[in-house]
Every structure is written in structure tokens, then in C-alpha cells.
Coordinates of C-alpha atoms in Angstrom, one line a residue:
M5 CA 11.9 4.9 31.8
S6 CA 11.8 1.6 33.7
I7 CA 8.8 2.8 35.7
F8 CA 7.1 3.7 32.5
W9 CA 7.6 0.2 31.0
Q10 CA 6.5 -1.4 34.3
R11 CA 3.3 0.6 34.3
L12 CA 2.7 -0.1 30.6
R13 CA 3.1 -3.9 31.2
E14 CA 0.4 -3.8 33.8
Q15 CA -2.1 -2.8 31.2
R16 CA -3.1 -5.8 29.1
A17 CA -5.2 -3.9 26.7
A18 CA -2.3 -1.6 25.9
L19 CA 0.1 -4.5 25.4
V20 CA -2.3 -6.2 23.0
A21 CA -2.8 -2.9 21.1
A22 CA 1.0 -2.4 21.0
G23 CA 1.3 -5.9 19.4
V24 CA -1.3 -5.1 16.8
V25 CA 0.4 -1.8 16.0
A26 CA 3.8 -3.5 15.7
L27 CA 2.2 -6.1 13.4
L28 CA 0.7 -3.4 11.2
V29 CA 3.9 -1.5 11.0
L30 CA 5.8 -4.7 10.1
V31 CA 3.2 -5.5 7.4
A32 CA 3.6 -2.0 6.0
L33 CA 7.4 -2.2 5.9
A34 CA 7.4 -5.7 4.5
A35 CA 4.8 -4.9 1.8
P36 CA 7.2 -5.5 -1.1
L37 CA 8.3 -8.8 0.4
L38 CA 4.7 -10.0 1.1
T39 CA 3.5 -9.1 -2.4
A40 CA 6.6 -10.8 -3.9
L41 CA 5.7 -14.0 -2.0
E42 CA 2.2 -13.7 -3.4
G43 CA 3.6 -13.0 -6.9
Q44 CA 1.4 -9.9 -7.4
D45 CA 1.7 -6.1 -7.3
P46 CA -0.8 -3.3 -6.5
T47 CA -1.0 -1.7 -9.9
T48 CA -1.2 -4.6 -12.5
Y49 CA -4.6 -5.1 -14.2
H50 CA -6.0 -8.6 -14.6
P51 CA -8.9 -8.2 -17.1
D52 CA -9.1 -12.0 -17.5
L53 CA -10.3 -12.2 -13.9
I54 CA -13.2 -9.8 -14.4
D55 CA -16.7 -10.8 -15.7
S56 CA -17.4 -7.9 -18.1
A57 CA -20.8 -9.3 -18.8
R58 CA -21.8 -8.7 -15.2
G59 CA -20.4 -5.2 -15.0
G60 CA -16.9 -6.0 -13.9
V61 CA -17.5 -8.4 -11.0
P62 CA -14.6 -10.6 -10.1
V63 CA -14.7 -14.2 -11.5
G64 CA -14.8 -16.9 -8.9
P65 CA -16.0 -17.3 -5.3
F66 CA -15.5 -14.6 -2.6
G67 CA -14.3 -12.0 -5.1
G68 CA -11.8 -14.2 -6.9
I69 CA -9.8 -15.5 -4.0
S70 CA -7.3 -18.1 -5.1
G71 CA -3.7 -19.3 -4.5
E72 CA -2.5 -16.5 -6.7
H73 CA -4.8 -13.8 -5.2
W74 CA -5.0 -14.3 -1.5
L75 CA -7.8 -11.7 -0.9
G76 CA -9.3 -11.7 -4.4
V77 CA -9.2 -9.0 -7.0
E78 CA -10.6 -5.5 -7.4
P79 CA -13.9 -5.2 -9.3
Q80 CA -13.7 -3.7 -12.8
T81 CA -9.8 -3.6 -12.8
G82 CA -8.7 -7.0 -11.5
R83 CA -5.9 -5.5 -9.4
D84 CA -4.8 -7.7 -6.5
L85 CA -6.6 -6.7 -3.2
F86 CA -4.0 -8.1 -0.9
A87 CA -1.2 -6.1 -2.6
R88 CA -3.3 -2.9 -2.5
L89 CA -4.2 -3.5 1.1
V90 CA -0.6 -3.9 2.4
Y91 CA 0.7 -1.1 0.2
G92 CA -2.2 1.0 1.4
A93 CA -1.0 0.5 5.0
R94 CA 2.3 2.1 4.0
V95 CA 0.6 5.2 2.7
S96 CA -2.0 5.5 5.5
L97 CA 0.4 4.9 8.4
G98 CA 3.2 6.9 6.7
V99 CA 1.0 9.9 6.1
A100 CA -0.4 9.8 9.7
L101 CA 3.1 9.5 11.3
A102 CA 4.6 12.2 9.1
A103 CA 1.7 14.6 9.8
T104 CA 2.0 13.9 13.5
V105 CA 5.8 14.8 13.4
V106 CA 5.0 18.1 11.7
Q107 CA 2.2 18.9 14.2
V108 CA 4.4 18.2 17.2
F109 CA 7.4 20.1 15.8
I110 CA 5.4 23.3 15.0
G111 CA 3.2 23.0 18.2
V112 CA 6.1 22.6 20.5
A113 CA 8.0 25.5 19.0
V114 CA 5.0 27.8 19.1
G115 CA 3.9 26.6 22.5
I116 CA 7.3 27.2 24.1
A117 CA 7.7 30.6 22.4
A118 CA 4.3 31.7 23.6
G119 CA 4.7 30.4 27.2
F120 CA 8.3 31.4 27.8
G121 CA 8.3 34.6 25.7
S122 CA 7.2 38.2 26.5
R123 CA 3.6 39.2 26.9
W124 CA 3.2 40.5 23.4
V125 CA 4.8 37.4 21.9
D126 CA 2.4 35.3 24.0
Q127 CA -0.6 37.4 22.8
V128 CA 0.4 37.2 19.1
L129 CA 1.1 33.5 19.1
G130 CA -1.9 32.8 21.3
R131 CA -4.2 34.5 18.8
A132 CA -2.6 32.7 15.9
T133 CA -3.1 29.4 17.7
E134 CA -6.7 30.2 18.4
V135 CA -7.3 30.9 14.7
I136 CA -5.7 27.6 13.7
V137 CA -7.8 25.7 16.3
A138 CA -11.0 27.4 15.1
L139 CA -10.3 26.6 11.4
P140 CA -12.3 23.7 10.0
L141 CA -9.7 21.1 9.2
M142 CA -11.5 19.2 6.5
V143 CA -12.7 22.3 4.6
L144 CA -9.3 23.9 4.6
A145 CA -7.5 20.7 3.6
L146 CA -10.0 20.2 0.8
A147 CA -9.3 23.7 -0.5
L148 CA -5.5 23.4 -0.2
L149 CA -5.3 20.0 -1.8
A150 CA -7.5 21.0 -4.7
V151 CA -5.3 23.9 -5.8
V152 CA -1.9 22.3 -5.5
P153 CA -0.5 21.0 -8.9
G154 CA -0.8 17.3 -9.4
G155 CA 2.9 16.8 -10.0
F156 CA 3.6 17.2 -6.2
P157 CA 4.0 13.8 -4.4
R158 CA 0.5 13.3 -3.0
P159 CA 1.3 11.4 0.2
V160 CA 3.9 14.1 1.1
L161 CA 1.4 16.8 0.3
V162 CA -1.4 15.3 2.4
A163 CA 1.0 14.9 5.4
L164 CA 2.1 18.5 5.1
V165 CA -1.4 19.9 4.8
I166 CA -2.6 17.9 7.8
G167 CA 0.4 18.9 9.9
L168 CA 0.4 22.6 8.9
I169 CA -3.2 23.2 9.8
A170 CA -3.7 21.0 12.8
W171 CA -0.9 21.9 15.2
G172 CA -3.0 24.1 17.4
G173 CA -3.9 21.5 20.0
V174 CA -0.2 20.7 20.6
A175 CA 0.7 24.4 20.9
K176 CA -2.1 25.0 23.5
L177 CA -0.9 22.0 25.5
V178 CA 2.7 23.0 25.4
R179 CA 2.0 26.6 26.2
A180 CA 0.0 25.7 29.3
Q181 CA 2.7 23.3 30.5
T182 CA 5.4 25.9 29.9
M183 CA 3.6 28.6 31.9
T184 CA 3.7 26.2 34.8
L185 CA 7.2 25.0 34.3
K186 CA 8.8 28.5 34.1
E187 CA 7.7 29.3 37.6
L188 CA 9.6 26.3 39.1
D189 CA 12.8 26.9 41.0
H190 CA 15.2 25.2 38.7
V191 CA 14.0 27.2 35.7
A192 CA 14.2 30.4 37.7
A193 CA 17.8 29.5 38.8
A194 CA 18.8 28.9 35.2
R195 CA 17.5 32.3 34.2
L196 CA 19.3 34.0 37.1
S197 CA 22.6 32.2 36.1
G198 CA 22.5 33.9 32.7
W199 CA 21.3 31.1 30.5
G200 CA 19.6 32.1 27.3
S201 CA 16.0 31.2 26.4
V202 CA 17.1 28.6 23.9
R203 CA 19.3 26.8 26.3
I204 CA 16.7 26.9 29.1
A205 CA 14.1 25.5 26.7
R206 CA 16.4 22.8 25.5
R207 CA 17.9 21.8 28.9
E208 CA 15.0 22.5 31.3
L209 CA 11.7 22.7 29.5
L210 CA 11.8 20.0 26.7
P211 CA 12.6 17.1 29.1
A212 CA 9.7 18.0 31.3
L213 CA 7.4 18.4 28.3
A214 CA 8.3 15.0 26.8
A215 CA 5.6 13.0 28.7
P216 CA 2.5 15.2 27.8
V217 CA 3.7 15.7 24.2
I218 CA 4.3 12.0 23.6
T219 CA 0.9 11.2 25.1
Y220 CA -0.8 13.7 22.9
A221 CA 1.1 12.6 19.8
A222 CA 0.1 9.0 20.4
L223 CA -3.5 10.1 20.3
L224 CA -3.0 12.2 17.2
V225 CA -1.8 9.3 15.0
P226 CA -5.3 7.6 14.8
T227 CA -6.9 10.9 14.2
N228 CA -4.6 11.6 11.3
I229 CA -5.2 8.2 9.8
T230 CA -8.9 9.0 9.8
V231 CA -8.4 12.4 8.2
E232 CA -6.2 10.9 5.5
A233 CA -8.8 8.2 4.8
A234 CA -11.5 10.9 4.7
L235 CA -9.6 13.1 2.2
S236 CA -8.8 10.1 0.0
F237 CA -12.5 9.0 0.2
L238 CA -13.5 12.5 -1.0
G239 CA -11.1 12.3 -3.9
V240 CA -8.5 14.9 -2.9
G241 CA -6.1 12.8 -1.0
V242 CA -3.8 10.1 -2.4
K243 CA -4.4 9.7 -6.1
P244 CA -4.5 6.4 -8.1
P245 CA -2.6 4.3 -8.9
T246 CA -1.0 4.8 -5.4
P247 CA -3.1 2.7 -3.1
S248 CA -4.5 3.9 0.2
W249 CA -7.3 2.6 2.4
G250 CA -9.4 5.7 2.0
Q251 CA -9.0 5.5 -1.8
M252 CA -10.1 1.8 -1.7
L253 CA -13.2 2.8 0.3
T254 CA -14.0 5.4 -2.3
A255 CA -13.9 2.9 -5.2
A256 CA -15.8 0.3 -3.1
D257 CA -18.7 2.7 -2.6
V258 CA -20.5 1.3 -5.7
W259 CA -19.5 -2.3 -5.2
Y260 CA -20.4 -3.1 -1.6
Q261 CA -23.4 -5.2 -2.7
A262 CA -21.9 -7.1 -5.6
A263 CA -18.4 -7.5 -3.9
P264 CA -18.8 -6.7 -0.2
Q265 CA -15.3 -7.9 0.7
Y266 CA -13.9 -5.0 -1.4
L267 CA -15.4 -2.6 1.2
L268 CA -14.8 -4.8 4.3
Y269 CA -11.0 -5.2 3.8
P270 CA -10.0 -1.5 3.9
A271 CA -12.8 -0.6 6.4
G272 CA -11.7 -3.4 8.7
A273 CA -8.1 -2.4 8.4
L274 CA -8.9 1.2 9.3
F275 CA -11.1 0.1 12.3
V276 CA -8.4 -2.2 13.7
T277 CA -5.6 0.4 13.2
V278 CA -7.5 3.3 14.8
L279 CA -8.8 1.2 17.7
A280 CA -5.3 -0.2 18.4
L281 CA -3.6 3.2 18.3
T282 CA -6.3 4.8 20.4
V283 CA -6.0 2.1 23.1
L284 CA -2.2 2.3 22.9
G285 CA -2.3 6.0 23.2
D286 CA -4.5 5.8 26.3
G287 CA -2.1 3.2 27.8
V288 CA 0.9 5.5 27.2
R289 CA -1.0 8.4 28.8
T290 CA -1.7 6.3 31.9
A291 CA 1.8 4.9 32.1
L292 CA 3.3 8.5 31.9
D293 CA 0.8 9.8 34.5
P294 CA 2.6 10.2 37.8
R295 CA -0.7 9.4 39.6
A296 CA -1.1 6.2 37.7
E297 CA 0.9 4.1 40.2
S298 CA -1.5 4.8 43.1
R299 CA -4.6 4.1 40.9
L300 CA -3.1 0.8 39.7
R301 CA -2.4 -0.3 43.2
I302 CA -5.9 0.6 44.3
G303 CA -7.3 -1.4 41.4
T304 CA -5.1 -4.4 42.2
G305 CA -6.1 -4.3 45.8
R306 CA -9.8 -4.3 45.0
K307 CA -9.3 -7.2 42.6
R308 CA -7.6 -9.2 45.4
E309 CA -10.3 -8.4 47.9
A310 CA -13.0 -9.5 45.3
R311 CA -11.1 -12.8 44.7
A312 CA -10.8 -13.4 48.5

């Protein structure tokens, strides 16, 4: 673990990305406190701040920015944009993380069972995984979200749908790693000593699978954020009045000319979040790579030669 942190600290871009991600998570967790400091909430309408004669454009400069509304208000409704943005971070990040946990749990279980089980188990689970990977995620998610009753908590439903139909990549990765690991001497010795499959998987396989699974999971989070935003943008994701960045983008589609900041705030938040998580995920991959130390040393030596 100390080697991992040492390698991660050598990557400045990853450290900056980690700081950005930590700040975003802190903002999401502290959303009630931040909105209380502002004195607003994400659902209250302010019709007095909307110019109905102009079609619902916010009154005042820059979309109604003031001491009471730090980022202005939403066109046509007057809801506070800052409150909706920080609460939207809770939904977007929470759905993405929850979906990633579901994907990793199912993918690891299926991958280990396929790679460590008998030939017919491997064939059955392998075919099932191939079907899951081949399914179009967005089309299937749209179909499932459209038929579920509206009383089910929407953020939980979106996370479950994404997780249940997008675990194939994790399963394929874990199966390939398991096929290699089960041929190693310490795993063979455990089998000869009479250990059961569950004990071998828990004691011998899971610790060795941690690095590739964590790396893959770190790259899944930004993908899931994008999927959640796309589903909300299409109107089948998180429903009003619960705020999410994708939902804000949907509502801003008709206001980007009259109130461009209404579109720029959620789009900018999505861009920064996905970029930071992608850079951090790549940094984690490099830090967990056993070949990273030699590459880092080579790069450092070249820099020193160039400076000399």
C-alpha cells in the first residue's frame, strides 16, 4: 500500500484530479449546509424573480445572480440554481457510485465462478456475459426505466438498472485474471490441501484481484455519471423535483440562448467531474501497475538528462 501511495504522489495530474474529486464529494455531502448558508433550497419557486412578459427569463443581470441567489435562478420557475447544482451533485455522484458497486459485486462473483468453476459453468456464465456485453445499454435502460412504476425511488432505480445491465466488462476482466491465477502454485497448493472453492476464492483470489478490479471500477464511475446524465436528459432518469445535472441539462435545452448560464453550470460540472475521475482512474491504474515503477524511473531520468 505504501508503494501505491508513493507512485500516486509522483503523478501530479492524478493528485490534482484527486483533490477535485474530494472537493466535489465534499460539496455533495455538505449540500444541506451550503444551501442553508445561502438561505435557499432546490425546490422552492420564486415567481417574483421571473419576468413573465419575456417568457420566464430571470429578472436581473446574469440570470438573477444576487446575494440571495449565488448563481441566479432557474428560468420559468425561479428555483435557486446553486441549490439545485449542489443537490444535483449528490444525485449524480451517488447514482454513479452505487451503480459501480452493483457492477463490481455481480461482475466479480460471475467472473470468479466462471474462471474457477467447471467447464460447463464457465461456458454458461461466459455466454451470459457475452449477451450482457452485447446488449445496448442505453436502449435497455430506457425500456426498463419506462415500465417501472413511478412510486419506486428514482435514483435507486437508475443505479440498479445501470448496475444490473453493465457488469459484463467486470466479469470478463475477473474471469481472465482468475484463469491465470488458478494455475499459480499457491492456489494449486490450497486446492490440494482440501480447501473449498469459496475459501480459495476469498483467501487466495480476491486479494490478487483487488488491483485490477479497483482500477476498472475507478474508470467505471465517470462512465456511469455520463449514463445517468444521459438518461435524465432523455426524461427517463431522475424525475423532478429531485435535481440532477442531466435533468438540468434537459430543462436548459430551450433556454441556452436567453439564459446560457443555466446550461453552462450543469454542463461544466459534468465535464469537470468526468475529467477528474478519468484522470484519477488512470493514475490509480498506473500506481497499481507493477511495471509502473520502472517506467517512472525512466521518465525521471530523461527529464534530468534534458535539464542537464
